[in-house]
Amino acid sequence: MKHPFQCIDWSAIAPTTHPGTTGEALWQTLQLPGLRIRIVTYSPGYLADHWCQKGHIVHCLEGSFVSEMDNGEAFVLHQGMTYVVSDDLSNHRSSTESGVKLLIVDGDFLK
């Protein structure tokens, strides 16, 4: 996939609400062919309602969160940290005590 140069005005993209097991996630999503780019904000006390198998590049913009693996490992990411995982390699879910704002990129290139 090739994508021409474009600027993203996140203030023009309305958020959608996605409830977690606890708390909620607000997603501002730009969907392009084979590529999804999101600003995601987890409320304080958020815990994802599922184990995710999808690949992502996740960059922590503000706050901190825990990325838990289904094998029991857990990684704390703070502002300025990033993780990357490909599809179907590590089942993971996110949680945060105090809230967090993330930039998340995923798409066909992570298969």
PDB file of N, CA and C in Angstrom:
ATOM      1  N   MET A   1       0.828  -1.181   0.000  1.00  0.00           N
ATOM      2  CA  MET A   1       0.000   0.000   0.000  1.00  0.00           C
ATOM      3  C   MET A   1       0.871   1.241   0.000  1.00  0.00           C
ATOM      4  N   LYS A   2       0.475   2.199  -0.783  1.00  0.00           N
ATOM      5  CA  LYS A   2       1.158   3.483  -0.796  1.00  0.00           C
ATOM      6  C   LYS A   2       0.163   4.538  -0.362  1.00  0.00           C
ATOM      7  N   HIS A   3       0.634   5.434   0.503  1.00  0.00           N
ATOM      8  CA  HIS A   3      -0.229   6.494   1.017  1.00  0.00           C
ATOM      9  C   HIS A   3       0.437   7.828   0.729  1.00  0.00           C
ATOM     10  N   PRO A   4      -0.270   8.718   0.024  1.00  0.00           N
ATOM     11  CA  PRO A   4       0.312  10.028  -0.250  1.00  0.00           C
ATOM     12  C   PRO A   4       0.447  10.834   1.040  1.00  0.00           C
ATOM     13  N   PHE A   5       1.286  11.854   0.999  1.00  0.00           N
ATOM     14  CA  PHE A   5       1.482  12.724   2.150  1.00  0.00           C
ATOM     15  C   PHE A   5       0.144  13.314   2.581  1.00  0.00           C
ATOM     16  N   GLN A   6      -0.093  13.302   3.870  1.00  0.00           N
ATOM     17  CA  GLN A   6      -1.282  13.952   4.415  1.00  0.00           C
ATOM     18  C   GLN A   6      -1.036  14.316   5.862  1.00  0.00           C
ATOM     19  N   CYS A   7      -1.655  15.392   6.289  1.00  0.00           N
ATOM     20  CA  CYS A   7      -1.599  15.816   7.680  1.00  0.00           C
ATOM     21  C   CYS A   7      -2.868  15.338   8.370  1.00  0.00           C
ATOM     22  N   ILE A   8      -2.738  14.986   9.637  1.00  0.00           N
ATOM     23  CA  ILE A   8      -3.887  14.524  10.408  1.00  0.00           C
ATOM     24  C   ILE A   8      -4.193  15.561  11.477  1.00  0.00           C
ATOM     25  N   ASP A   9      -5.372  16.142  11.413  1.00  0.00           N
ATOM     26  CA  ASP A   9      -5.840  17.070  12.443  1.00  0.00           C
ATOM     27  C   ASP A   9      -6.683  16.263  13.422  1.00  0.00           C
ATOM     28  N   TRP A  10      -6.050  15.790  14.497  1.00  0.00           N
ATOM     29  CA  TRP A  10      -6.745  14.927  15.448  1.00  0.00           C
ATOM     30  C   TRP A  10      -7.933  15.626  16.083  1.00  0.00           C
ATOM     31  N   SER A  11      -7.909  16.951  16.171  1.00  0.00           N
ATOM     32  CA  SER A  11      -9.039  17.667  16.772  1.00  0.00           C
ATOM     33  C   SER A  11     -10.296  17.572  15.907  1.00  0.00           C
ATOM     34  N   ALA A  12     -10.137  17.214  14.651  1.00  0.00           N
ATOM     35  CA  ALA A  12     -11.278  17.082  13.745  1.00  0.00           C
ATOM     36  C   ALA A  12     -11.845  15.659  13.707  1.00  0.00           C
ATOM     37  N   ILE A  13     -11.211  14.729  14.412  1.00  0.00           N
ATOM     38  CA  ILE A  13     -11.654  13.334  14.409  1.00  0.00           C
ATOM     39  C   ILE A  13     -12.374  13.048  15.719  1.00  0.00           C
ATOM     40  N   ALA A  14     -13.676  12.824  15.620  1.00  0.00           N
ATOM     41  CA  ALA A  14     -14.500  12.581  16.815  1.00  0.00           C
ATOM     42  C   ALA A  14     -14.125  11.246  17.458  1.00  0.00           C
ATOM     43  N   PRO A  15     -14.029  11.229  18.782  1.00  0.00           N
ATOM     44  CA  PRO A  15     -13.719   9.967  19.460  1.00  0.00           C
ATOM     45  C   PRO A  15     -14.921   9.039  19.532  1.00  0.00           C
ATOM     46  N   THR A  16     -14.636   7.743  19.547  1.00  0.00           N
ATOM     47  CA  THR A  16     -15.663   6.736  19.803  1.00  0.00           C
ATOM     48  C   THR A  16     -15.311   6.063  21.125  1.00  0.00           C
ATOM     49  N   THR A  17     -16.334   5.649  21.862  1.00  0.00           N
ATOM     50  CA  THR A  17     -16.143   5.062  23.189  1.00  0.00           C
ATOM     51  C   THR A  17     -16.166   3.549  23.111  1.00  0.00           C
ATOM     52  N   HIS A  18     -15.194   2.917  23.772  1.00  0.00           N
ATOM     53  CA  HIS A  18     -15.083   1.464  23.808  1.00  0.00           C
ATOM     54  C   HIS A  18     -14.931   1.045  25.267  1.00  0.00           C
ATOM     55  N   PRO A  19     -15.966   0.424  25.845  1.00  0.00           N
ATOM     56  CA  PRO A  19     -15.876   0.049  27.260  1.00  0.00           C
ATOM     57  C   PRO A  19     -14.878  -1.083  27.482  1.00  0.00           C
ATOM     58  N   GLY A  20     -14.177  -1.003  28.606  1.00  0.00           N
ATOM     59  CA  GLY A  20     -13.302  -2.085  29.025  1.00  0.00           C
ATOM     60  C   GLY A  20     -14.015  -2.929  30.061  1.00  0.00           C
ATOM     61  N   THR A  21     -13.312  -3.899  30.622  1.00  0.00           N
ATOM     62  CA  THR A  21     -13.852  -4.624  31.770  1.00  0.00           C
ATOM     63  C   THR A  21     -14.136  -3.622  32.874  1.00  0.00           C
ATOM     64  N   THR A  22     -13.202  -2.692  33.056  1.00  0.00           N
ATOM     65  CA  THR A  22     -13.412  -1.511  33.893  1.00  0.00           C
ATOM     66  C   THR A  22     -12.923  -0.313  33.100  1.00  0.00           C
ATOM     67  N   GLY A  23     -13.529   0.826  33.306  1.00  0.00           N
ATOM     68  CA  GLY A  23     -13.144   2.039  32.597  1.00  0.00           C
ATOM     69  C   GLY A  23     -13.532   1.996  31.141  1.00  0.00           C
ATOM     70  N   GLU A  24     -12.996   2.955  30.387  1.00  0.00           N
ATOM     71  CA  GLU A  24     -13.316   3.022  28.962  1.00  0.00           C
ATOM     72  C   GLU A  24     -12.130   3.552  28.175  1.00  0.00           C
ATOM     73  N   ALA A  25     -12.161   3.271  26.882  1.00  0.00           N
ATOM     74  CA  ALA A  25     -11.158   3.766  25.953  1.00  0.00           C
ATOM     75  C   ALA A  25     -11.856   4.686  24.955  1.00  0.00           C
ATOM     76  N   LEU A  26     -11.254   5.824  24.693  1.00  0.00           N
ATOM     77  CA  LEU A  26     -11.724   6.727  23.651  1.00  0.00           C
ATOM     78  C   LEU A  26     -10.760   6.620  22.485  1.00  0.00           C
ATOM     79  N   TRP A  27     -11.302   6.306  21.294  1.00  0.00           N
ATOM     80  CA  TRP A  27     -10.488   6.136  20.099  1.00  0.00           C
ATOM     81  C   TRP A  27     -10.775   7.261  19.119  1.00  0.00           C
ATOM     82  N   GLN A  28      -9.726   7.896  18.632  1.00  0.00           N
ATOM     83  CA  GLN A  28      -9.819   8.765  17.464  1.00  0.00           C
ATOM     84  C   GLN A  28      -9.086   7.999  16.368  1.00  0.00           C
ATOM     85  N   THR A  29      -9.805   7.636  15.325  1.00  0.00           N
ATOM     86  CA  THR A  29      -9.273   6.672  14.359  1.00  0.00           C
ATOM     87  C   THR A  29      -9.226   7.241  12.951  1.00  0.00           C
ATOM     88  N   LEU A  30      -8.072   7.075  12.314  1.00  0.00           N
ATOM     89  CA  LEU A  30      -7.940   7.325  10.885  1.00  0.00           C
ATOM     90  C   LEU A  30      -7.717   5.967  10.238  1.00  0.00           C
ATOM     91  N   GLN A  31      -8.671   5.543   9.408  1.00  0.00           N
ATOM     92  CA  GLN A  31      -8.575   4.251   8.729  1.00  0.00           C
ATOM     93  C   GLN A  31      -8.214   4.486   7.275  1.00  0.00           C
ATOM     94  N   LEU A  32      -7.099   3.917   6.846  1.00  0.00           N
ATOM     95  CA  LEU A  32      -6.653   3.970   5.462  1.00  0.00           C
ATOM     96  C   LEU A  32      -6.559   2.537   4.951  1.00  0.00           C
ATOM     97  N   PRO A  33      -6.465   2.327   3.650  1.00  0.00           N
ATOM     98  CA  PRO A  33      -6.333   0.955   3.155  1.00  0.00           C
ATOM     99  C   PRO A  33      -5.097   0.273   3.750  1.00  0.00           C
ATOM    100  N   GLY A  34      -5.309  -0.798   4.512  1.00  0.00           N
ATOM    101  CA  GLY A  34      -4.227  -1.571   5.090  1.00  0.00           C
ATOM    102  C   GLY A  34      -3.506  -0.919   6.257  1.00  0.00           C
ATOM    103  N   LEU A  35      -4.030   0.208   6.760  1.00  0.00           N
ATOM    104  CA  LEU A  35      -3.348   0.947   7.815  1.00  0.00           C
ATOM    105  C   LEU A  35      -4.376   1.648   8.702  1.00  0.00           C
ATOM    106  N   ARG A  36      -4.230   1.485  10.021  1.00  0.00           N
ATOM    107  CA  ARG A  36      -5.088   2.187  10.976  1.00  0.00           C
ATOM    108  C   ARG A  36      -4.183   2.946  11.936  1.00  0.00           C
ATOM    109  N   ILE A  37      -4.494   4.232  12.128  1.00  0.00           N
ATOM    110  CA  ILE A  37      -3.741   5.087  13.046  1.00  0.00           C
ATOM    111  C   ILE A  37      -4.741   5.642  14.049  1.00  0.00           C
ATOM    112  N   ARG A  38      -4.402   5.509  15.358  1.00  0.00           N
ATOM    113  CA  ARG A  38      -5.342   5.960  16.393  1.00  0.00           C
ATOM    114  C   ARG A  38      -4.621   6.719  17.497  1.00  0.00           C
ATOM    115  N   ILE A  39      -5.325   7.693  18.044  1.00  0.00           N
ATOM    116  CA  ILE A  39      -4.995   8.236  19.353  1.00  0.00           C
ATOM    117  C   ILE A  39      -6.004   7.583  20.287  1.00  0.00           C
ATOM    118  N   VAL A  40      -5.517   6.876  21.300  1.00  0.00           N
ATOM    119  CA  VAL A  40      -6.382   6.149  22.221  1.00  0.00           C
ATOM    120  C   VAL A  40      -6.105   6.647  23.628  1.00  0.00           C
ATOM    121  N   THR A  41      -7.171   7.013  24.326  1.00  0.00           N
ATOM    122  CA  THR A  41      -7.062   7.469  25.704  1.00  0.00           C
ATOM    123  C   THR A  41      -7.814   6.496  26.597  1.00  0.00           C
ATOM    124  N   TYR A  42      -7.095   5.897  27.549  1.00  0.00           N
ATOM    125  CA  TYR A  42      -7.711   5.011  28.528  1.00  0.00           C
ATOM    126  C   TYR A  42      -8.009   5.822  29.783  1.00  0.00           C
ATOM    127  N   SER A  43      -9.205   5.658  30.314  1.00  0.00           N
ATOM    128  CA  SER A  43      -9.584   6.342  31.549  1.00  0.00           C
ATOM    129  C   SER A  43      -8.845   5.725  32.730  1.00  0.00           C
ATOM    130  N   PRO A  44      -8.730   6.466  33.836  1.00  0.00           N
ATOM    131  CA  PRO A  44      -8.161   5.854  35.045  1.00  0.00           C
ATOM    132  C   PRO A  44      -8.938   4.585  35.411  1.00  0.00           C
ATOM    133  N   GLY A  45      -8.216   3.548  35.815  1.00  0.00           N
ATOM    134  CA  GLY A  45      -8.845   2.285  36.187  1.00  0.00           C
ATOM    135  C   GLY A  45      -9.223   1.400  35.014  1.00  0.00           C
ATOM    136  N   TYR A  46      -8.758   1.729  33.798  1.00  0.00           N
ATOM    137  CA  TYR A  46      -9.104   0.937  32.611  1.00  0.00           C
ATOM    138  C   TYR A  46      -8.431  -0.427  32.638  1.00  0.00           C
ATOM    139  N   LEU A  47      -9.198  -1.455  32.263  1.00  0.00           N
ATOM    140  CA  LEU A  47      -8.686  -2.798  31.995  1.00  0.00           C
ATOM    141  C   LEU A  47      -9.369  -3.287  30.733  1.00  0.00           C
ATOM    142  N   ALA A  48      -8.595  -3.684  29.731  1.00  0.00           N
ATOM    143  CA  ALA A  48      -9.155  -4.173  28.468  1.00  0.00           C
ATOM    144  C   ALA A  48     -10.088  -5.352  28.721  1.00  0.00           C
ATOM    145  N   ASP A  49     -11.116  -5.463  27.901  1.00  0.00           N
ATOM    146  CA  ASP A  49     -12.117  -6.521  28.068  1.00  0.00           C
ATOM    147  C   ASP A  49     -11.788  -7.776  27.258  1.00  0.00           C
ATOM    148  N   HIS A  50     -10.575  -7.841  26.670  1.00  0.00           N
ATOM    149  CA  HIS A  50     -10.205  -9.005  25.858  1.00  0.00           C
ATOM    150  C   HIS A  50      -8.678  -9.113  25.784  1.00  0.00           C
ATOM    151  N   TRP A  51      -8.220 -10.293  25.414  1.00  0.00           N
ATOM    152  CA  TRP A  51      -6.817 -10.520  25.074  1.00  0.00           C
ATOM    153  C   TRP A  51      -6.683 -10.260  23.585  1.00  0.00           C
ATOM    154  N   CYS A  52      -5.795  -9.380  23.212  1.00  0.00           N
ATOM    155  CA  CYS A  52      -5.641  -8.983  21.814  1.00  0.00           C
ATOM    156  C   CYS A  52      -4.543  -9.816  21.159  1.00  0.00           C
ATOM    157  N   GLN A  53      -4.791 -10.263  19.934  1.00  0.00           N
ATOM    158  CA  GLN A  53      -3.809 -11.029  19.165  1.00  0.00           C
ATOM    159  C   GLN A  53      -3.249 -10.214  18.000  1.00  0.00           C
ATOM    160  N   LYS A  54      -3.769  -8.994  17.830  1.00  0.00           N
ATOM    161  CA  LYS A  54      -3.385  -8.155  16.701  1.00  0.00           C
ATOM    162  C   LYS A  54      -2.021  -7.512  16.944  1.00  0.00           C
ATOM    163  N   GLY A  55      -1.299  -7.286  15.865  1.00  0.00           N
ATOM    164  CA  GLY A  55      -0.039  -6.577  15.941  1.00  0.00           C
ATOM    165  C   GLY A  55      -0.260  -5.072  16.033  1.00  0.00           C
ATOM    166  N   HIS A  56       0.633  -4.389  16.734  1.00  0.00           N
ATOM    167  CA  HIS A  56       0.551  -2.941  16.901  1.00  0.00           C
ATOM    168  C   HIS A  56       1.942  -2.359  17.059  1.00  0.00           C
ATOM    169  N   ILE A  57       2.031  -1.084  16.797  1.00  0.00           N
ATOM    170  CA  ILE A  57       3.094  -0.236  17.315  1.00  0.00           C
ATOM    171  C   ILE A  57       2.374   0.712  18.256  1.00  0.00           C
ATOM    172  N   VAL A  58       2.741   0.697  19.530  1.00  0.00           N
ATOM    173  CA  VAL A  58       2.060   1.496  20.554  1.00  0.00           C
ATOM    174  C   VAL A  58       3.088   2.428  21.183  1.00  0.00           C
ATOM    175  N   HIS A  59       2.818   3.735  21.107  1.00  0.00           N
ATOM    176  CA  HIS A  59       3.701   4.742  21.702  1.00  0.00           C
ATOM    177  C   HIS A  59       2.935   5.493  22.778  1.00  0.00           C
ATOM    178  N   CYS A  60       3.505   5.562  23.960  1.00  0.00           N
ATOM    179  CA  CYS A  60       2.872   6.223  25.091  1.00  0.00           C
ATOM    180  C   CYS A  60       3.145   7.732  25.027  1.00  0.00           C
ATOM    181  N   LEU A  61       2.088   8.491  24.816  1.00  0.00           N
ATOM    182  CA  LEU A  61       2.192   9.949  24.708  1.00  0.00           C
ATOM    183  C   LEU A  61       2.139  10.632  26.071  1.00  0.00           C
ATOM    184  N   GLU A  62       1.270  10.142  26.950  1.00  0.00           N
ATOM    185  CA  GLU A  62       1.089  10.725  28.281  1.00  0.00           C
ATOM    186  C   GLU A  62       0.723   9.611  29.249  1.00  0.00           C
ATOM    187  N   GLY A  63       1.203   9.708  30.494  1.00  0.00           N
ATOM    188  CA  GLY A  63       0.832   8.749  31.534  1.00  0.00           C
ATOM    189  C   GLY A  63       1.628   7.462  31.436  1.00  0.00           C
ATOM    190  N   SER A  64       1.042   6.384  31.946  1.00  0.00           N
ATOM    191  CA  SER A  64       1.681   5.077  31.902  1.00  0.00           C
ATOM    192  C   SER A  64       0.613   3.986  31.899  1.00  0.00           C
ATOM    193  N   PHE A  65       1.012   2.797  31.448  1.00  0.00           N
ATOM    194  CA  PHE A  65       0.091   1.661  31.405  1.00  0.00           C
ATOM    195  C   PHE A  65       0.872   0.372  31.491  1.00  0.00           C
ATOM    196  N   VAL A  66       0.165  -0.702  31.740  1.00  0.00           N
ATOM    197  CA  VAL A  66       0.753  -2.030  31.795  1.00  0.00           C
ATOM    198  C   VAL A  66       0.259  -2.814  30.592  1.00  0.00           C
ATOM    199  N   SER A  67       1.192  -3.438  29.888  1.00  0.00           N
ATOM    200  CA  SER A  67       0.843  -4.372  28.821  1.00  0.00           C
ATOM    201  C   SER A  67       1.122  -5.761  29.370  1.00  0.00           C
ATOM    202  N   GLU A  68       0.057  -6.513  29.608  1.00  0.00           N
ATOM    203  CA  GLU A  68       0.135  -7.841  30.219  1.00  0.00           C
ATOM    204  C   GLU A  68       0.053  -8.901  29.127  1.00  0.00           C
ATOM    205  N   MET A  69       0.928  -9.897  29.202  1.00  0.00           N
ATOM    206  CA  MET A  69       0.901 -11.019  28.272  1.00  0.00           C
ATOM    207  C   MET A  69       0.122 -12.167  28.897  1.00  0.00           C
ATOM    208  N   ASP A  70      -0.484 -13.011  28.066  1.00  0.00           N
ATOM    209  CA  ASP A  70      -1.264 -14.123  28.618  1.00  0.00           C
ATOM    210  C   ASP A  70      -0.387 -15.200  29.256  1.00  0.00           C
ATOM    211  N   ASN A  71       0.940 -15.086  29.114  1.00  0.00           N
ATOM    212  CA  ASN A  71       1.842 -16.035  29.784  1.00  0.00           C
ATOM    213  C   ASN A  71       2.252 -15.538  31.175  1.00  0.00           C
ATOM    214  N   GLY A  72       1.685 -14.391  31.605  1.00  0.00           N
ATOM    215  CA  GLY A  72       1.961 -13.865  32.935  1.00  0.00           C
ATOM    216  C   GLY A  72       2.966 -12.733  32.970  1.00  0.00           C
ATOM    217  N   GLU A  73       3.718 -12.533  31.892  1.00  0.00           N
ATOM    218  CA  GLU A  73       4.642 -11.402  31.859  1.00  0.00           C
ATOM    219  C   GLU A  73       3.856 -10.095  31.815  1.00  0.00           C
ATOM    220  N   ALA A  74       4.457  -9.034  32.332  1.00  0.00           N
ATOM    221  CA  ALA A  74       3.837  -7.713  32.285  1.00  0.00           C
ATOM    222  C   ALA A  74       4.929  -6.672  32.086  1.00  0.00           C
ATOM    223  N   PHE A  75       4.638  -5.670  31.290  1.00  0.00           N
ATOM    224  CA  PHE A  75       5.584  -4.607  30.983  1.00  0.00           C
ATOM    225  C   PHE A  75       4.924  -3.266  31.270  1.00  0.00           C
ATOM    226  N   VAL A  76       5.613  -2.420  32.028  1.00  0.00           N
ATOM    227  CA  VAL A  76       5.104  -1.081  32.319  1.00  0.00           C
ATOM    228  C   VAL A  76       5.728  -0.122  31.315  1.00  0.00           C
ATOM    229  N   LEU A  77       4.882   0.610  30.615  1.00  0.00           N
ATOM    230  CA  LEU A  77       5.363   1.603  29.662  1.00  0.00           C
ATOM    231  C   LEU A  77       4.966   2.987  30.155  1.00  0.00           C
ATOM    232  N   HIS A  78       5.936   3.890  30.130  1.00  0.00           N
ATOM    233  CA  HIS A  78       5.738   5.266  30.567  1.00  0.00           C
ATOM    234  C   HIS A  78       5.813   6.188  29.352  1.00  0.00           C
ATOM    235  N   GLN A  79       5.464   7.438  29.568  1.00  0.00           N
ATOM    236  CA  GLN A  79       5.540   8.443  28.515  1.00  0.00           C
ATOM    237  C   GLN A  79       6.880   8.357  27.795  1.00  0.00           C
ATOM    238  N   GLY A  80       6.816   8.336  26.466  1.00  0.00           N
ATOM    239  CA  GLY A  80       8.025   8.272  25.648  1.00  0.00           C
ATOM    240  C   GLY A  80       8.462   6.870  25.280  1.00  0.00           C
ATOM    241  N   MET A  81       7.821   5.840  25.840  1.00  0.00           N
ATOM    242  CA  MET A  81       8.181   4.452  25.526  1.00  0.00           C
ATOM    243  C   MET A  81       7.253   3.888  24.450  1.00  0.00           C
ATOM    244  N   THR A  82       7.747   2.874  23.735  1.00  0.00           N
ATOM    245  CA  THR A  82       7.029   2.265  22.618  1.00  0.00           C
ATOM    246  C   THR A  82       7.183   0.750  22.692  1.00  0.00           C
ATOM    247  N   TYR A  83       6.136   0.029  22.271  1.00  0.00           N
ATOM    248  CA  TYR A  83       6.316  -1.407  22.025  1.00  0.00           C
ATOM    249  C   TYR A  83       5.808  -1.741  20.639  1.00  0.00           C
ATOM    250  N   VAL A  84       6.325  -2.851  20.105  1.00  0.00           N
ATOM    251  CA  VAL A  84       5.895  -3.340  18.797  1.00  0.00           C
ATOM    252  C   VAL A  84       5.706  -4.846  18.900  1.00  0.00           C
ATOM    253  N   VAL A  85       4.657  -5.358  18.256  1.00  0.00           N
ATOM    254  CA  VAL A  85       4.401  -6.789  18.196  1.00  0.00           C
ATOM    255  C   VAL A  85       3.661  -7.084  16.883  1.00  0.00           C
ATOM    256  N   SER A  86       3.951  -8.204  16.287  1.00  0.00           N
ATOM    257  CA  SER A  86       3.261  -8.625  15.066  1.00  0.00           C
ATOM    258  C   SER A  86       2.021  -9.434  15.403  1.00  0.00           C
ATOM    259  N   ASP A  87       1.137  -9.563  14.429  1.00  0.00           N
ATOM    260  CA  ASP A  87      -0.094 -10.333  14.596  1.00  0.00           C
ATOM    261  C   ASP A  87       0.226 -11.748  15.083  1.00  0.00           C
ATOM    262  N   ASP A  88      -0.604 -12.238  15.998  1.00  0.00           N
ATOM    263  CA  ASP A  88      -0.591 -13.631  16.454  1.00  0.00           C
ATOM    264  C   ASP A  88       0.706 -14.085  17.125  1.00  0.00           C
ATOM    265  N   LEU A  89       1.522 -13.147  17.651  1.00  0.00           N
ATOM    266  CA  LEU A  89       2.757 -13.555  18.317  1.00  0.00           C
ATOM    267  C   LEU A  89       2.679 -13.482  19.835  1.00  0.00           C
ATOM    268  N   SER A  90       1.894 -12.578  20.369  1.00  0.00           N
ATOM    269  CA  SER A  90       1.802 -12.421  21.823  1.00  0.00           C
ATOM    270  C   SER A  90       0.421 -11.902  22.176  1.00  0.00           C
ATOM    271  N   ASN A  91      -0.367 -12.719  22.851  1.00  0.00           N
ATOM    272  CA  ASN A  91      -1.667 -12.242  23.323  1.00  0.00           C
ATOM    273  C   ASN A  91      -1.415 -11.245  24.450  1.00  0.00           C
ATOM    274  N   HIS A  92      -2.032 -10.080  24.337  1.00  0.00           N
ATOM    275  CA  HIS A  92      -1.756  -9.016  25.292  1.00  0.00           C
ATOM    276  C   HIS A  92      -3.030  -8.239  25.609  1.00  0.00           C
ATOM    277  N   ARG A  93      -3.006  -7.562  26.762  1.00  0.00           N
ATOM    278  CA  ARG A  93      -4.089  -6.647  27.111  1.00  0.00           C
ATOM    279  C   ARG A  93      -3.496  -5.520  27.939  1.00  0.00           C
ATOM    280  N   SER A  94      -4.176  -4.383  27.907  1.00  0.00           N
ATOM    281  CA  SER A  94      -3.681  -3.184  28.571  1.00  0.00           C
ATOM    282  C   SER A  94      -4.515  -2.844  29.784  1.00  0.00           C
ATOM    283  N   SER A  95      -3.851  -2.185  30.739  1.00  0.00           N
ATOM    284  CA  SER A  95      -4.540  -1.626  31.899  1.00  0.00           C
ATOM    285  C   SER A  95      -3.772  -0.392  32.347  1.00  0.00           C
ATOM    286  N   THR A  96      -4.473   0.483  33.065  1.00  0.00           N
ATOM    287  CA  THR A  96      -3.837   1.660  33.627  1.00  0.00           C
ATOM    288  C   THR A  96      -4.554   2.063  34.906  1.00  0.00           C
ATOM    289  N   GLU A  97      -3.787   2.448  35.897  1.00  0.00           N
ATOM    290  CA  GLU A  97      -4.387   2.937  37.135  1.00  0.00           C
ATOM    291  C   GLU A  97      -4.787   4.400  37.006  1.00  0.00           C
ATOM    292  N   SER A  98      -3.915   5.199  36.378  1.00  0.00           N
ATOM    293  CA  SER A  98      -4.116   6.648  36.390  1.00  0.00           C
ATOM    294  C   SER A  98      -4.556   7.246  35.062  1.00  0.00           C
ATOM    295  N   GLY A  99      -4.681   6.410  34.020  1.00  0.00           N
ATOM    296  CA  GLY A  99      -5.058   6.899  32.693  1.00  0.00           C
ATOM    297  C   GLY A  99      -3.823   7.062  31.820  1.00  0.00           C
ATOM    298  N   VAL A 100      -4.043   7.010  30.515  1.00  0.00           N
ATOM    299  CA  VAL A 100      -2.928   7.086  29.571  1.00  0.00           C
ATOM    300  C   VAL A 100      -3.451   7.541  28.214  1.00  0.00           C
ATOM    301  N   LYS A 101      -2.568   8.166  27.444  1.00  0.00           N
ATOM    302  CA  LYS A 101      -2.872   8.556  26.064  1.00  0.00           C
ATOM    303  C   LYS A 101      -1.817   7.920  25.173  1.00  0.00           C
ATOM    304  N   LEU A 102      -2.264   7.193  24.148  1.00  0.00           N
ATOM    305  CA  LEU A 102      -1.388   6.407  23.291  1.00  0.00           C
ATOM    306  C   LEU A 102      -1.562   6.774  21.820  1.00  0.00           C
ATOM    307  N   LEU A 103      -0.511   6.610  21.045  1.00  0.00           N
ATOM    308  CA  LEU A 103      -0.581   6.606  19.591  1.00  0.00           C
ATOM    309  C   LEU A 103      -0.403   5.156  19.182  1.00  0.00           C
ATOM    310  N   ILE A 104      -1.377   4.602  18.465  1.00  0.00           N
ATOM    311  CA  ILE A 104      -1.346   3.193  18.075  1.00  0.00           C
ATOM    312  C   ILE A 104      -1.451   3.089  16.563  1.00  0.00           C
ATOM    313  N   VAL A 105      -0.503   2.366  15.964  1.00  0.00           N
ATOM    314  CA  VAL A 105      -0.482   2.148  14.517  1.00  0.00           C
ATOM    315  C   VAL A 105      -0.537   0.644  14.297  1.00  0.00           C
ATOM    316  N   ASP A 106      -1.442   0.202  13.438  1.00  0.00           N
ATOM    317  CA  ASP A 106      -1.479  -1.206  13.063  1.00  0.00           C
ATOM    318  C   ASP A 106      -1.943  -1.323  11.630  1.00  0.00           C
ATOM    319  N   GLY A 107      -1.730  -2.495  11.084  1.00  0.00           N
ATOM    320  CA  GLY A 107      -2.125  -2.695   9.692  1.00  0.00           C
ATOM    321  C   GLY A 107      -1.503  -3.928   9.106  1.00  0.00           C
ATOM    322  N   ASP A 108      -1.667  -4.054   7.811  1.00  0.00           N
ATOM    323  CA  ASP A 108      -1.232  -5.245   7.085  1.00  0.00           C
ATOM    324  C   ASP A 108       0.269  -5.509   7.202  1.00  0.00           C
ATOM    325  N   PHE A 109       1.070  -4.481   7.417  1.00  0.00           N
ATOM    326  CA  PHE A 109       2.518  -4.652   7.486  1.00  0.00           C
ATOM    327  C   PHE A 109       2.962  -5.419   8.729  1.00  0.00           C
ATOM    328  N   LEU A 110       2.067  -5.672   9.682  1.00  0.00           N
ATOM    329  CA  LEU A 110       2.406  -6.408  10.910  1.00  0.00           C
ATOM    330  C   LEU A 110       1.947  -7.860  10.860  1.00  0.00           C
ATOM    331  N   LYS A 111       1.508  -8.342   9.718  1.00  0.00           N
ATOM    332  CA  LYS A 111       1.067  -9.732   9.592  1.00  0.00           C
ATOM    333  C   LYS A 111       2.251 -10.664   9.494  1.00  0.00           C
TER     334      LYS A 111
END
